[in-house]
Coordinates of C-alpha atoms in Angstrom, one line a residue:
Chain A
R15 CA 93.3 97.1 93.9
F16 CA 93.5 93.5 95.1
F17 CA 91.9 90.2 94.6
A18 CA 89.8 90.6 97.7
K19 CA 86.5 91.2 96.1
Q20 CA 86.9 88.4 93.6
P21 CA 86.1 84.7 94.1
F22 CA 89.5 84.1 92.6
S23 CA 91.1 85.3 95.8
Q24 CA 89.8 82.3 97.6
M25 CA 91.3 80.0 94.9
L26 CA 94.8 81.5 95.3
S27 CA 95.8 79.6 98.3
G28 CA 98.9 77.7 99.2
N29 CA 102.3 78.9 100.3
F30 CA 102.9 81.1 97.2
L31 CA 100.3 83.5 98.5
G32 CA 101.1 86.1 101.0
A33 CA 102.9 89.3 102.0
P34 CA 103.6 91.2 105.2
L35 CA 100.1 92.5 104.9
G36 CA 98.6 89.8 102.7
I37 CA 96.2 90.1 99.8
G38 CA 93.1 92.1 100.3
D39 CA 94.1 95.7 101.3
D40 CA 94.4 98.6 99.0
A41 CA 98.0 97.8 98.4
A42 CA 100.6 95.4 99.6
I43 CA 103.1 96.5 102.2
V44 CA 106.6 95.2 101.8
S45 CA 109.6 95.8 104.1
I46 CA 112.8 96.2 102.2
P47 CA 115.9 95.2 104.2
N48 CA 118.5 97.9 104.7
E49 CA 121.5 98.0 102.4
H50 CA 119.4 96.6 99.5
D51 CA 118.0 98.2 96.4
L52 CA 114.6 97.2 95.1
V53 CA 114.4 96.1 91.4
V54 CA 111.0 96.2 89.7
T55 CA 109.9 95.0 86.3
T56 CA 106.6 94.6 84.5
D57 CA 105.4 92.7 81.4
T58 CA 102.1 92.1 79.7
S59 CA 101.4 88.8 77.9
I60 CA 98.5 89.0 75.4
S61 CA 96.6 86.0 74.0
G62 CA 97.5 85.3 70.4
R63 CA 100.6 87.5 70.6
H64 CA 102.7 86.3 73.5
F65 CA 101.1 82.9 73.7
L66 CA 99.0 80.8 71.3
E67 CA 95.3 80.9 71.7
S68 CA 95.5 77.1 72.2
T69 CA 97.8 77.5 75.2
S70 CA 96.5 75.9 78.5
A71 CA 95.8 78.2 81.4
F72 CA 98.6 76.3 83.3
H73 CA 101.1 77.3 80.8
I74 CA 99.8 80.8 80.3
A75 CA 100.3 81.4 84.0
Y76 CA 103.7 79.7 84.1
R77 CA 105.1 81.4 81.0
S78 CA 103.8 84.9 81.8
I79 CA 105.4 84.8 85.3
A80 CA 108.6 83.3 84.0
V81 CA 109.3 85.8 81.2
S82 CA 109.0 88.7 83.6
L83 CA 111.0 87.0 86.3
S84 CA 113.8 86.6 83.8
D85 CA 114.3 90.4 84.0
L86 CA 115.2 90.0 87.7
A87 CA 117.7 87.3 86.7
A88 CA 119.3 89.6 84.2
M89 CA 119.8 92.2 87.0
G90 CA 121.2 89.7 89.5
A91 CA 118.2 90.2 91.8
I92 CA 116.5 87.8 94.2
P93 CA 112.7 87.6 93.8
Y94 CA 110.8 89.3 96.6
G95 CA 107.2 89.2 95.5
F96 CA 105.0 89.6 92.4
L97 CA 101.7 91.1 91.4
L98 CA 99.3 89.6 88.8
N99 CA 96.9 91.6 86.6
I100 CA 94.6 89.1 85.1
T101 CA 92.1 90.2 82.3
L102 CA 89.6 87.4 81.4
P103 CA 86.7 87.4 79.0
E104 CA 84.5 85.6 81.6
Y105 CA 84.6 84.0 84.9
N106 CA 85.6 80.4 84.4
E107 CA 86.3 78.3 87.4
V108 CA 87.9 75.4 85.5
W109 CA 90.3 77.8 83.7
L110 CA 91.1 79.6 86.9
T111 CA 91.9 76.4 88.8
E112 CA 94.2 75.4 86.0
F113 CA 95.8 78.9 86.0
S114 CA 96.3 78.7 89.7
G115 CA 98.1 75.4 89.2
G116 CA 100.5 77.2 86.9
I117 CA 101.1 79.9 89.5
A118 CA 101.7 77.3 92.2
Q119 CA 104.2 75.4 90.0
I120 CA 106.4 78.3 89.1
A121 CA 106.1 79.8 92.6
K122 CA 107.4 76.5 94.0
T123 CA 110.2 76.2 91.5
Y124 CA 111.6 79.7 92.2
G125 CA 110.3 80.5 95.7
L126 CA 108.0 83.2 94.6
T127 CA 105.4 85.0 96.7
L128 CA 102.2 86.5 95.2
I129 CA 101.7 89.8 97.0
G130 CA 98.8 91.3 95.0
G131 CA 97.0 92.0 91.8
D132 CA 93.9 92.8 90.0
T133 CA 91.3 90.9 88.0
T134 CA 89.2 92.5 85.3
R135 CA 86.9 91.4 82.5
G136 CA 88.2 91.8 78.9
P137 CA 90.3 90.2 76.2
L138 CA 92.6 87.6 77.8
A139 CA 95.8 89.2 79.0
I140 CA 98.2 88.7 81.9
G141 CA 100.3 91.4 83.4
V142 CA 103.1 90.4 85.8
T143 CA 105.1 92.8 88.0
H144 CA 108.0 91.4 89.9
L145 CA 109.8 93.0 92.8
G146 CA 113.4 91.8 93.5
L147 CA 116.2 92.6 95.9
V148 CA 119.9 93.3 95.2
S149 CA 122.6 94.4 97.5
K150 CA 122.8 98.2 97.3
G151 CA 124.5 99.3 94.1
Q152 CA 125.1 95.7 92.9
A153 CA 122.4 95.4 90.2
I154 CA 123.8 94.4 86.9
Q155 CA 123.0 96.9 84.2
R156 CA 123.0 97.0 80.4
S157 CA 125.0 100.2 80.1
T158 CA 128.4 99.1 81.5
A159 CA 130.0 96.7 79.0
K160 CA 133.5 97.7 78.1
S161 CA 135.5 97.3 74.9
G162 CA 137.5 94.0 75.1
D163 CA 135.0 92.2 77.3
L164 CA 134.0 88.7 76.3
I165 CA 130.3 88.1 75.3
I166 CA 128.8 85.0 76.9
V167 CA 125.4 83.2 76.6
S168 CA 124.0 80.6 78.9
G169 CA 122.4 77.3 77.9
S170 CA 121.4 76.9 74.2
L171 CA 119.6 79.2 71.9
G172 CA 116.7 78.8 69.5
D173 CA 114.9 76.0 71.3
A174 CA 111.9 78.1 72.2
A175 CA 111.5 79.2 68.6
A176 CA 111.6 75.5 67.5
G177 CA 109.2 74.7 70.3
L178 CA 106.8 77.4 69.2
D179 CA 107.0 76.0 65.7
C180 CA 106.1 72.5 67.0
L181 CA 103.2 74.0 68.9
K182 CA 101.8 75.8 65.9
R183 CA 102.0 72.7 63.8
E184 CA 100.7 70.6 66.7
T185 CA 103.4 68.0 65.9
R186 CA 104.6 67.3 69.4
A187 CA 103.3 67.0 73.0
V188 CA 103.5 70.2 75.1
T189 CA 105.7 68.2 77.5
D190 CA 108.4 67.4 74.9
Y191 CA 111.7 69.2 75.3
L192 CA 111.3 71.9 72.5
P193 CA 107.7 72.9 73.3
S194 CA 108.5 73.0 77.0
R195 CA 111.4 75.3 76.4
Y196 CA 108.8 77.7 75.0
L197 CA 106.1 77.1 77.5
Q198 CA 108.1 76.8 80.7
P199 CA 111.4 78.6 80.1
E200 CA 114.1 78.1 82.7
V201 CA 114.7 81.4 84.5
R202 CA 118.4 81.9 85.1
L203 CA 118.0 83.3 88.6
N204 CA 120.9 81.3 90.1
L205 CA 123.2 82.4 87.3
G206 CA 122.2 86.1 87.6
R207 CA 122.8 86.0 91.3
V208 CA 126.5 84.8 90.9
L209 CA 127.1 87.3 88.1
G210 CA 126.8 90.3 90.4
G211 CA 130.3 91.8 90.8
F212 CA 131.6 89.6 88.0
A213 CA 129.7 90.4 84.8
T214 CA 130.1 93.9 83.4
S215 CA 126.6 93.9 81.8
A216 CA 123.8 91.5 81.3
I217 CA 120.4 91.1 79.6
D218 CA 117.9 88.3 79.2
I219 CA 117.3 87.0 75.6
S220 CA 113.6 87.7 75.1
D221 CA 113.6 89.3 71.7
G222 CA 116.5 87.5 70.1
L223 CA 120.3 87.5 70.6
L224 CA 121.0 90.2 68.0
A225 CA 118.3 92.5 69.3
D226 CA 119.1 92.0 72.9
L227 CA 122.9 92.1 72.6
G228 CA 122.2 95.2 70.5
H229 CA 120.6 96.9 73.5
I230 CA 123.8 96.3 75.6
L231 CA 125.9 97.8 72.8
T232 CA 123.7 100.8 72.4
K233 CA 123.3 101.5 76.1
S234 CA 127.1 100.9 76.8
G235 CA 128.2 102.9 73.8
V236 CA 130.3 100.1 72.4
G237 CA 130.2 97.6 69.5
G238 CA 130.6 93.8 69.2
V239 CA 131.5 90.8 67.1
I240 CA 130.0 87.4 67.6
N241 CA 130.8 84.1 65.8
F242 CA 127.9 82.3 64.1
D243 CA 129.5 78.9 64.7
A244 CA 130.0 79.6 68.4
I245 CA 126.2 79.9 69.1
P246 CA 125.3 77.0 71.4
L247 CA 122.7 74.7 70.1
S248 CA 120.9 71.8 71.7
N249 CA 120.8 68.4 70.0
A250 CA 117.0 68.7 69.9
I251 CA 117.1 71.8 67.7
V252 CA 119.7 70.4 65.4
D253 CA 117.6 67.2 64.9
Y254 CA 114.5 69.4 64.3
W255 CA 115.9 72.0 61.8
G256 CA 119.4 70.9 60.8
E257 CA 122.4 72.9 62.0
T258 CA 122.4 75.9 59.7
K259 CA 118.7 76.7 60.0
A260 CA 118.8 76.0 63.7
R261 CA 121.7 78.5 64.1
Q262 CA 119.9 81.2 62.2
F263 CA 116.9 80.9 64.4
A264 CA 119.2 80.8 67.5
V265 CA 120.7 84.1 66.5
C266 CA 117.5 85.9 65.5
C267 CA 114.7 84.5 67.6
G268 CA 113.9 85.2 71.2
D269 CA 111.8 83.5 73.9
D270 CA 114.6 81.4 75.3
Y271 CA 115.2 83.6 78.3
E272 CA 118.8 82.6 78.5
L273 CA 121.2 85.3 79.7
C274 CA 123.6 87.2 77.5
F275 CA 126.4 88.9 79.6
T276 CA 129.8 90.4 79.3
I277 CA 132.9 89.8 81.5
P278 CA 136.4 91.3 81.4
A279 CA 138.6 89.1 79.1
D280 CA 141.1 88.3 82.0
K281 CA 138.3 86.7 84.0
C282 CA 137.7 84.0 81.4
D283 CA 139.2 81.3 83.6
T284 CA 136.7 82.0 86.3
L285 CA 133.9 81.3 83.9
K286 CA 134.3 77.6 84.1
V287 CA 134.2 77.6 87.9
L288 CA 131.1 79.7 87.7
A289 CA 129.4 77.4 85.1
D290 CA 130.1 74.4 87.4
K291 CA 128.8 76.2 90.4
V292 CA 125.4 76.9 88.9
N293 CA 125.4 73.8 86.6
I294 CA 124.6 75.8 83.5
E295 CA 126.6 75.7 80.2
L296 CA 128.2 79.1 79.5
T297 CA 129.6 79.8 76.0
V298 CA 131.9 82.6 74.9
I299 CA 130.4 83.7 71.6
G300 CA 132.3 86.9 70.8
Q301 CA 133.8 90.1 72.1
I302 CA 132.9 93.7 72.7
N303 CA 134.8 96.3 70.7
S304 CA 134.8 100.1 70.2
D305 CA 132.8 100.2 67.0
V306 CA 130.0 102.0 68.6
G307 CA 126.5 100.5 68.1
N308 CA 127.7 98.1 65.4
L309 CA 127.1 94.4 66.0
Q310 CA 128.6 91.9 63.5
C311 CA 128.0 88.2 63.2
L312 CA 130.8 86.5 61.4
D313 CA 130.5 83.2 59.5
S314 CA 133.2 80.5 59.7
A315 CA 135.3 82.3 57.0
G316 CA 135.2 85.5 59.0
N317 CA 132.8 87.3 56.8
P318 CA 130.0 89.5 58.2
M319 CA 126.5 87.9 57.8
E320 CA 123.2 89.7 57.1
F321 CA 119.9 88.9 58.8
L322 CA 116.5 90.1 57.7
N323 CA 114.8 89.8 61.0
T324 CA 116.9 90.7 64.0
G325 CA 114.3 90.6 66.7
F326 CA 110.9 91.1 67.9
N327 CA 109.3 94.5 67.9
H328 CA 105.6 94.8 68.8
F329 CA 104.9 97.7 66.5
Y330 CA 107.1 97.2 63.5
D331 CA 108.5 93.8 62.7
N332 CA 105.5 91.6 63.6
Chain B
R26 CA 110.7 94.9 80.1
F27 CA 110.9 98.5 79.4
F28 CA 110.0 101.1 76.9
A29 CA 113.5 101.1 75.5
K30 CA 112.8 99.3 72.3
Q31 CA 109.7 101.3 71.5
P32 CA 109.5 104.6 69.7
F33 CA 107.2 105.6 72.6
S34 CA 110.1 105.8 74.9
Q35 CA 111.4 108.8 73.0
M36 CA 108.0 110.5 73.4
L37 CA 107.9 110.0 77.2
S38 CA 110.1 112.9 78.0
G39 CA 109.8 115.6 80.6
N40 CA 110.4 115.7 84.3
F41 CA 107.9 112.9 85.0
L42 CA 110.2 110.4 83.4
G43 CA 113.1 108.9 85.3
A44 CA 114.3 106.7 88.0
P45 CA 117.6 106.0 89.8
L46 CA 118.5 103.9 86.8
G47 CA 116.1 105.4 84.3
I48 CA 114.0 103.7 81.7
G49 CA 115.6 101.2 79.4
D50 CA 117.2 98.5 81.5
D51 CA 115.6 95.1 82.3
A52 CA 114.1 96.6 85.4
A53 CA 114.1 99.8 87.4
I54 CA 116.3 100.1 90.4
V55 CA 114.8 102.0 93.3
S56 CA 116.5 102.8 96.6
I57 CA 114.0 102.7 99.5
P58 CA 115.1 104.9 102.4
N59 CA 115.7 103.2 105.7
E60 CA 112.8 103.1 108.2
H61 CA 110.2 103.1 105.5
D62 CA 107.9 100.4 104.1
L63 CA 107.2 100.1 100.5
V64 CA 103.5 100.0 99.4
V65 CA 102.7 98.6 96.0
T66 CA 99.4 98.5 94.1
T67 CA 98.3 97.6 90.6
D68 CA 95.2 98.2 88.5
T69 CA 94.2 97.4 84.9
S70 CA 91.8 99.7 83.0
I71 CA 90.1 98.2 80.0
S72 CA 88.5 100.1 77.1
G73 CA 84.7 99.9 77.2
R74 CA 84.8 98.7 80.8
H75 CA 86.8 101.2 82.9
F76 CA 86.5 104.0 80.5
L77 CA 84.2 104.7 77.6
E78 CA 85.4 103.9 74.1
S79 CA 84.9 107.6 73.3
T80 CA 87.4 108.7 76.0
S81 CA 90.3 110.7 74.8
A82 CA 93.9 109.3 75.1
F83 CA 94.6 112.2 77.5
H84 CA 91.8 111.2 79.9
I85 CA 92.6 107.5 79.6
A86 CA 96.1 108.2 80.8
Y87 CA 95.0 110.6 83.5
R88 CA 92.2 108.4 84.9
S89 CA 94.1 105.1 84.7
I90 CA 97.0 106.5 86.7
A91 CA 94.7 108.4 89.2
V92 CA 92.5 105.4 90.1
S93 CA 95.6 103.3 91.0
L94 CA 97.3 106.2 92.8
S95 CA 94.2 106.5 95.0
D96 CA 95.1 103.2 96.6
L97 CA 98.3 104.8 97.8
A98 CA 96.2 107.7 99.3
A99 CA 94.1 105.2 101.2
M100 CA 97.2 103.7 102.7
G101 CA 98.7 107.1 103.7
A102 CA 101.6 106.6 101.4
I103 CA 103.7 109.0 99.4
P104 CA 104.1 108.2 95.7
Y105 CA 107.6 107.0 94.8
G106 CA 107.3 105.9 91.2
F107 CA 104.9 104.1 88.8
L108 CA 105.0 101.6 85.9
L109 CA 102.8 101.6 82.9
N110 CA 101.7 98.6 80.9
I111 CA 100.2 99.9 77.7
T112 CA 98.4 97.6 75.3
L113 CA 97.4 99.3 72.0
P114 CA 95.7 97.9 68.9
E115 CA 98.2 99.8 66.7
Y116 CA 101.0 102.3 66.8
N117 CA 99.3 105.7 66.6
E118 CA 101.6 108.7 67.1
V119 CA 98.8 111.2 67.5
W120 CA 97.1 109.0 70.2
L121 CA 100.4 108.4 72.0
T122 CA 101.2 112.1 72.0
E123 CA 97.9 112.9 73.6
F124 CA 98.3 110.0 76.0
S125 CA 101.7 111.3 77.0
G126 CA 100.0 114.7 77.7
G127 CA 97.7 113.0 80.2
I128 CA 100.7 111.3 81.9
A129 CA 102.5 114.6 82.1
Q130 CA 99.5 116.4 83.5
I131 CA 98.8 113.9 86.4
A132 CA 102.6 113.5 87.0
K133 CA 102.9 117.3 87.5
T134 CA 99.7 117.5 89.7
Y135 CA 100.9 114.8 92.1
G136 CA 104.7 114.8 91.6
L137 CA 104.9 111.4 90.1
T138 CA 107.8 109.7 88.4
L139 CA 107.4 107.1 85.7
I140 CA 110.1 104.4 86.3
G141 CA 109.2 101.8 83.8
G142 CA 106.6 99.8 81.8
D143 CA 105.9 97.8 78.8
T144 CA 104.1 98.4 75.5
T145 CA 102.3 95.6 73.7
R146 CA 99.9 95.2 70.8
G147 CA 96.4 94.1 71.5
P148 CA 93.0 95.3 72.7
L149 CA 93.3 98.7 74.4
A150 CA 94.2 98.4 78.1
I151 CA 96.3 100.3 80.5
G152 CA 97.9 98.7 83.5
V153 CA 99.3 100.9 86.2
T154 CA 101.5 99.9 89.2
H155 CA 102.3 102.5 91.8
L156 CA 105.1 102.2 94.4
G157 CA 104.7 104.3 97.5
L158 CA 106.5 105.0 100.7
V159 CA 105.2 105.0 104.3
S160 CA 107.1 105.3 107.6
K161 CA 107.7 101.8 108.8
G162 CA 104.6 100.3 110.3
Q163 CA 102.5 103.4 109.6
A164 CA 100.5 102.2 106.6
I165 CA 96.7 102.6 107.2
Q166 CA 95.0 99.3 106.8
R167 CA 91.4 98.1 106.2
S168 CA 91.4 95.6 109.0
T169 CA 91.8 97.8 112.1
A170 CA 88.5 99.7 112.5
K171 CA 87.0 99.3 116.1
S172 CA 83.5 99.3 117.4
G173 CA 82.5 102.8 118.4
D174 CA 84.7 104.5 115.7
L175 CA 83.1 107.2 113.6
I176 CA 82.8 106.7 109.8
I177 CA 84.0 109.6 107.7
V178 CA 84.0 110.4 104.0
S179 CA 85.9 113.1 102.2
G180 CA 84.5 115.5 99.6
S181 CA 81.1 114.6 98.0
L182 CA 79.9 111.3 96.6
G183 CA 78.1 110.3 93.4
D184 CA 79.6 113.1 91.2
A185 CA 81.6 110.6 89.1
A186 CA 78.5 108.5 88.5
A187 CA 76.6 111.6 87.4
G188 CA 79.6 112.6 85.3
L189 CA 79.7 109.2 83.6
D190 CA 75.9 109.5 82.9
C191 CA 76.6 112.9 81.2
L192 CA 79.4 111.4 79.1
K193 CA 77.2 108.5 78.0
R194 CA 74.5 110.9 76.9
E195 CA 77.0 113.3 75.5
T196 CA 75.0 116.1 77.2
R197 CA 78.0 118.1 78.7
A198 CA 81.5 119.0 77.8
V199 CA 84.3 116.8 79.2
T200 CA 85.6 119.8 81.1
D201 CA 82.4 120.4 83.0
Y202 CA 82.4 119.7 86.8
L203 CA 80.5 116.4 86.8
P204 CA 82.3 114.7 83.7
S205 CA 85.7 115.9 85.0
R206 CA 85.0 114.3 88.4
Y207 CA 84.8 111.0 86.5
L208 CA 87.6 111.6 84.0
Q209 CA 90.1 113.4 86.3
P210 CA 89.3 112.3 89.9
E211 CA 91.1 114.1 92.6
V212 CA 93.4 111.8 94.4
R213 CA 93.3 112.4 98.2
L214 CA 97.1 111.9 98.7
N215 CA 97.4 114.9 101.1
L216 CA 94.5 113.7 103.2
G217 CA 95.9 110.1 103.3
R218 CA 99.2 111.5 104.5
V219 CA 97.7 113.3 107.5
L220 CA 95.5 110.3 108.4
G221 CA 98.5 108.1 109.4
G222 CA 98.5 107.7 113.1
F223 CA 95.0 109.2 113.3
A224 CA 92.6 107.1 111.3
T225 CA 92.0 103.5 112.5
S226 CA 91.2 102.3 109.0
A227 CA 90.8 103.7 105.5
I228 CA 89.8 102.7 101.9
D229 CA 89.3 104.6 98.7
I230 CA 85.8 104.6 97.3
S231 CA 86.2 103.0 93.9
D232 CA 83.4 100.4 93.8
G233 CA 80.8 102.4 95.9
L234 CA 80.5 103.4 99.5
L235 CA 78.5 100.4 100.6
A236 CA 80.8 98.0 98.9
D237 CA 84.0 99.6 100.0
L238 CA 82.9 100.3 103.6
G239 CA 81.8 96.7 103.5
H240 CA 85.4 95.7 102.9
I241 CA 86.5 97.6 106.0
L242 CA 83.8 95.9 108.1
T243 CA 84.6 92.4 106.9
K244 CA 88.4 92.8 107.2
S245 CA 88.0 94.4 110.7
G246 CA 85.4 92.0 112.0
V247 CA 83.0 94.7 112.9
G248 CA 79.6 96.1 111.6
G249 CA 78.4 99.7 110.9
V250 CA 75.5 102.0 110.5
I251 CA 75.4 105.0 108.2
N252 CA 72.8 107.7 107.8
F253 CA 71.4 108.2 104.3
D254 CA 70.8 111.9 104.9
A255 CA 74.4 112.5 106.0
I256 CA 75.9 111.4 102.7
P257 CA 77.6 114.6 101.4
L258 CA 76.4 115.8 97.9
S259 CA 77.6 118.5 95.6
N260 CA 75.2 121.1 94.4
A261 CA 76.0 119.9 90.9
I262 CA 74.7 116.4 91.5
V263 CA 71.5 117.6 93.2
D264 CA 70.8 119.9 90.3
Y265 CA 71.4 117.0 87.9
W266 CA 69.4 114.2 89.5
G267 CA 67.5 115.8 92.4
E268 CA 68.4 115.0 96.0
T269 CA 66.9 111.6 96.5
K270 CA 68.2 110.0 93.3
A271 CA 71.6 111.8 93.8
R272 CA 71.9 110.3 97.3
Q273 CA 71.1 106.8 96.0
F274 CA 73.8 107.0 93.4
A275 CA 76.2 108.5 96.0
V276 CA 75.7 105.5 98.3
C277 CA 75.8 102.8 95.6
C278 CA 78.2 104.0 92.9
G279 CA 81.9 104.2 92.8
D280 CA 84.5 106.0 90.8
D281 CA 84.7 109.1 93.1
Y282 CA 87.9 108.0 94.7
E283 CA 87.1 109.9 97.8
L284 CA 88.4 108.3 101.0
C285 CA 86.2 106.5 103.6
F286 CA 87.9 106.2 107.0
T287 CA 87.3 105.6 110.6
I288 CA 88.5 107.5 113.7
P289 CA 88.1 107.0 117.4
A290 CA 84.9 108.8 118.6
D291 CA 86.9 111.0 121.0
K292 CA 89.0 112.4 118.2
C293 CA 86.0 114.0 116.5
D294 CA 87.2 117.5 117.5
T295 CA 90.5 117.0 115.7
L296 CA 88.6 116.2 112.5
K297 CA 87.8 119.9 111.8
V298 CA 91.4 120.9 112.3
L299 CA 92.5 118.2 109.9
A300 CA 89.9 119.2 107.3
D301 CA 91.1 122.8 107.4
K302 CA 94.7 121.6 107.1
V303 CA 94.1 119.7 103.9
N304 CA 91.3 122.0 102.7
I305 CA 88.9 119.0 102.1
E306 CA 85.4 118.7 103.4
L307 CA 85.2 115.7 105.9
T308 CA 81.7 114.4 106.9
V309 CA 80.8 112.0 109.7
I310 CA 78.3 109.7 108.1
G311 CA 77.9 106.9 110.7
Q312 CA 79.5 104.7 113.3
I313 CA 81.2 101.3 113.6
N314 CA 79.4 98.8 115.8
S315 CA 79.9 95.2 116.8
D316 CA 77.3 93.7 114.5
V317 CA 80.0 91.7 112.6
G318 CA 79.8 92.1 108.8
N319 CA 76.5 93.9 108.8
L320 CA 76.2 97.4 107.2
Q321 CA 73.0 99.3 107.6
C322 CA 72.0 102.5 105.9
L323 CA 69.2 104.3 107.8
D324 CA 66.7 106.7 106.3
S325 CA 65.6 109.9 108.0
A326 CA 63.0 107.9 110.1
G327 CA 65.8 105.6 111.3
N328 CA 64.6 102.6 109.2
P329 CA 67.1 100.3 107.4
M330 CA 67.1 100.8 103.6
E331 CA 67.6 98.2 100.9
F332 CA 69.7 98.7 97.8
L333 CA 69.7 96.4 94.8
N334 CA 73.1 97.3 93.5
T335 CA 75.7 97.7 96.2
G336 CA 78.8 98.1 94.2
F337 CA 80.9 97.1 91.2
N338 CA 82.0 93.5 90.7
H339 CA 83.7 92.6 87.5
F340 CA 82.4 89.1 87.2
Y341 CA 79.0 89.2 88.8
D342 CA 77.1 92.5 89.0
N343 CA 78.1 94.0 85.7

């Protein structure tokens, strides 16, 4: 089902719209080049759960598309096209125009093409499905980390959690650094692309470092140790929360959409070259070990720390 | 985002689950064979809008997956894999077990593979994205009907509308013929497959014959005439509503997921062969003409008929 029968289809114009067949048939037709695998991922963002009810239509569009796109980054894939499932309580042209602006913005930023979707009436929710391409057999997986590998994260962590806190308290403009880290997360597509054939595993940090790194450990059948003091923080979050609180949020909270990945220890020197190439800070925060499924976070004295909330779970924690 | 972190992932077992990579990574990896195009379609089903609030979890799963799969049938594609975005008000193991039963049933019927998805908390809604394969350049489109072509529909129309009426009135068991036509529509995959290279255009009837055939006419830049008396009806709908009322619903209402397609007039003889091959009744109901965008339905005296409601539109008609 496509936008064809909806007035919305007419609003979705611009160079982010299109496909080999274009929008308006029963389904989109896409030609996958030979020697490539297709990567496909889907996410639903619900009003009041994945974004605040006060969030603008522009930011709802931008963030919903970004958080799903981040899965392609973690696989080392190049975006090929995406589908949007929009559920709206009512037809509202002003809202849709603003929403289209958000689509246009992120499409321009990352070179995305909207190839289809569906609009329905109901409680506000946005479903995004991204298709991506990787060279055959080159997708980076979660299940292939090895004991001895170094654990790396990109950028700084916790900013989105601080940004969300600002937005809830309405203390800062949506365009300030911290709120914008939540509303318009940077998607690490360029980093993911250069990690293919280099990283042994990767994941994007959506639920929180402990939770997401935990997925790598479980899937790979390994354990890991990270150092609390090594977690990279922005100046903005340290100013906002002070260093200790900032670091706790950086370890436990998600929504930053930075990448966490592992590399063989002997490739540590290459990391600097790679960081310069993509112009993203990359920080070694720990190491994979053989203590299966066990993830320890050590304080500056080398003692294991305990955290009450280790990540986002739709049915249990929240 | 995948089911990995949800207890639901453990419940989705059986041979309908799986992918080259399997569920639980950031995204599914799928290998598209050379010389094939990928076809992708997505649909959202909302509680109280696309299914009654009284609908069982089994039928919600079955129907949501079927209505989207029908788009693949209309393109002449073979199902490759599908993704499920499940939004639930609360974690309910009984409901999820029943829902999984519906997935298993339709997966078995049509040979489907679940390759990924997402579970979130919120108002009940099911998003389904199907990937399908067609030989390169062979997908059947809406935009290629030609003046003079015959207009054909498969099976019988209106049964789903009558079935929905039964369900609303709670007059019949969900397993009776009419309700089951609504709850478990037959997806015309086998028919779609043999239409490739034969039909000049095709669409599945989801919104109603007039509305959906209208899409073919608009996209193809042609017009069409259909004969009211030619619309195929089941005995069950005639018993339920009487012939005239049944025929009106058959023309205006959707949800049957039969295929409407066009063929060159000189291939009419082949139609019988084809119908026998797939064991589906195929009925010529009219002809394409050059009266661009105009669709007429003629009564038995040859006079154009008027219909108030010509199809389902999420933001306007309903």
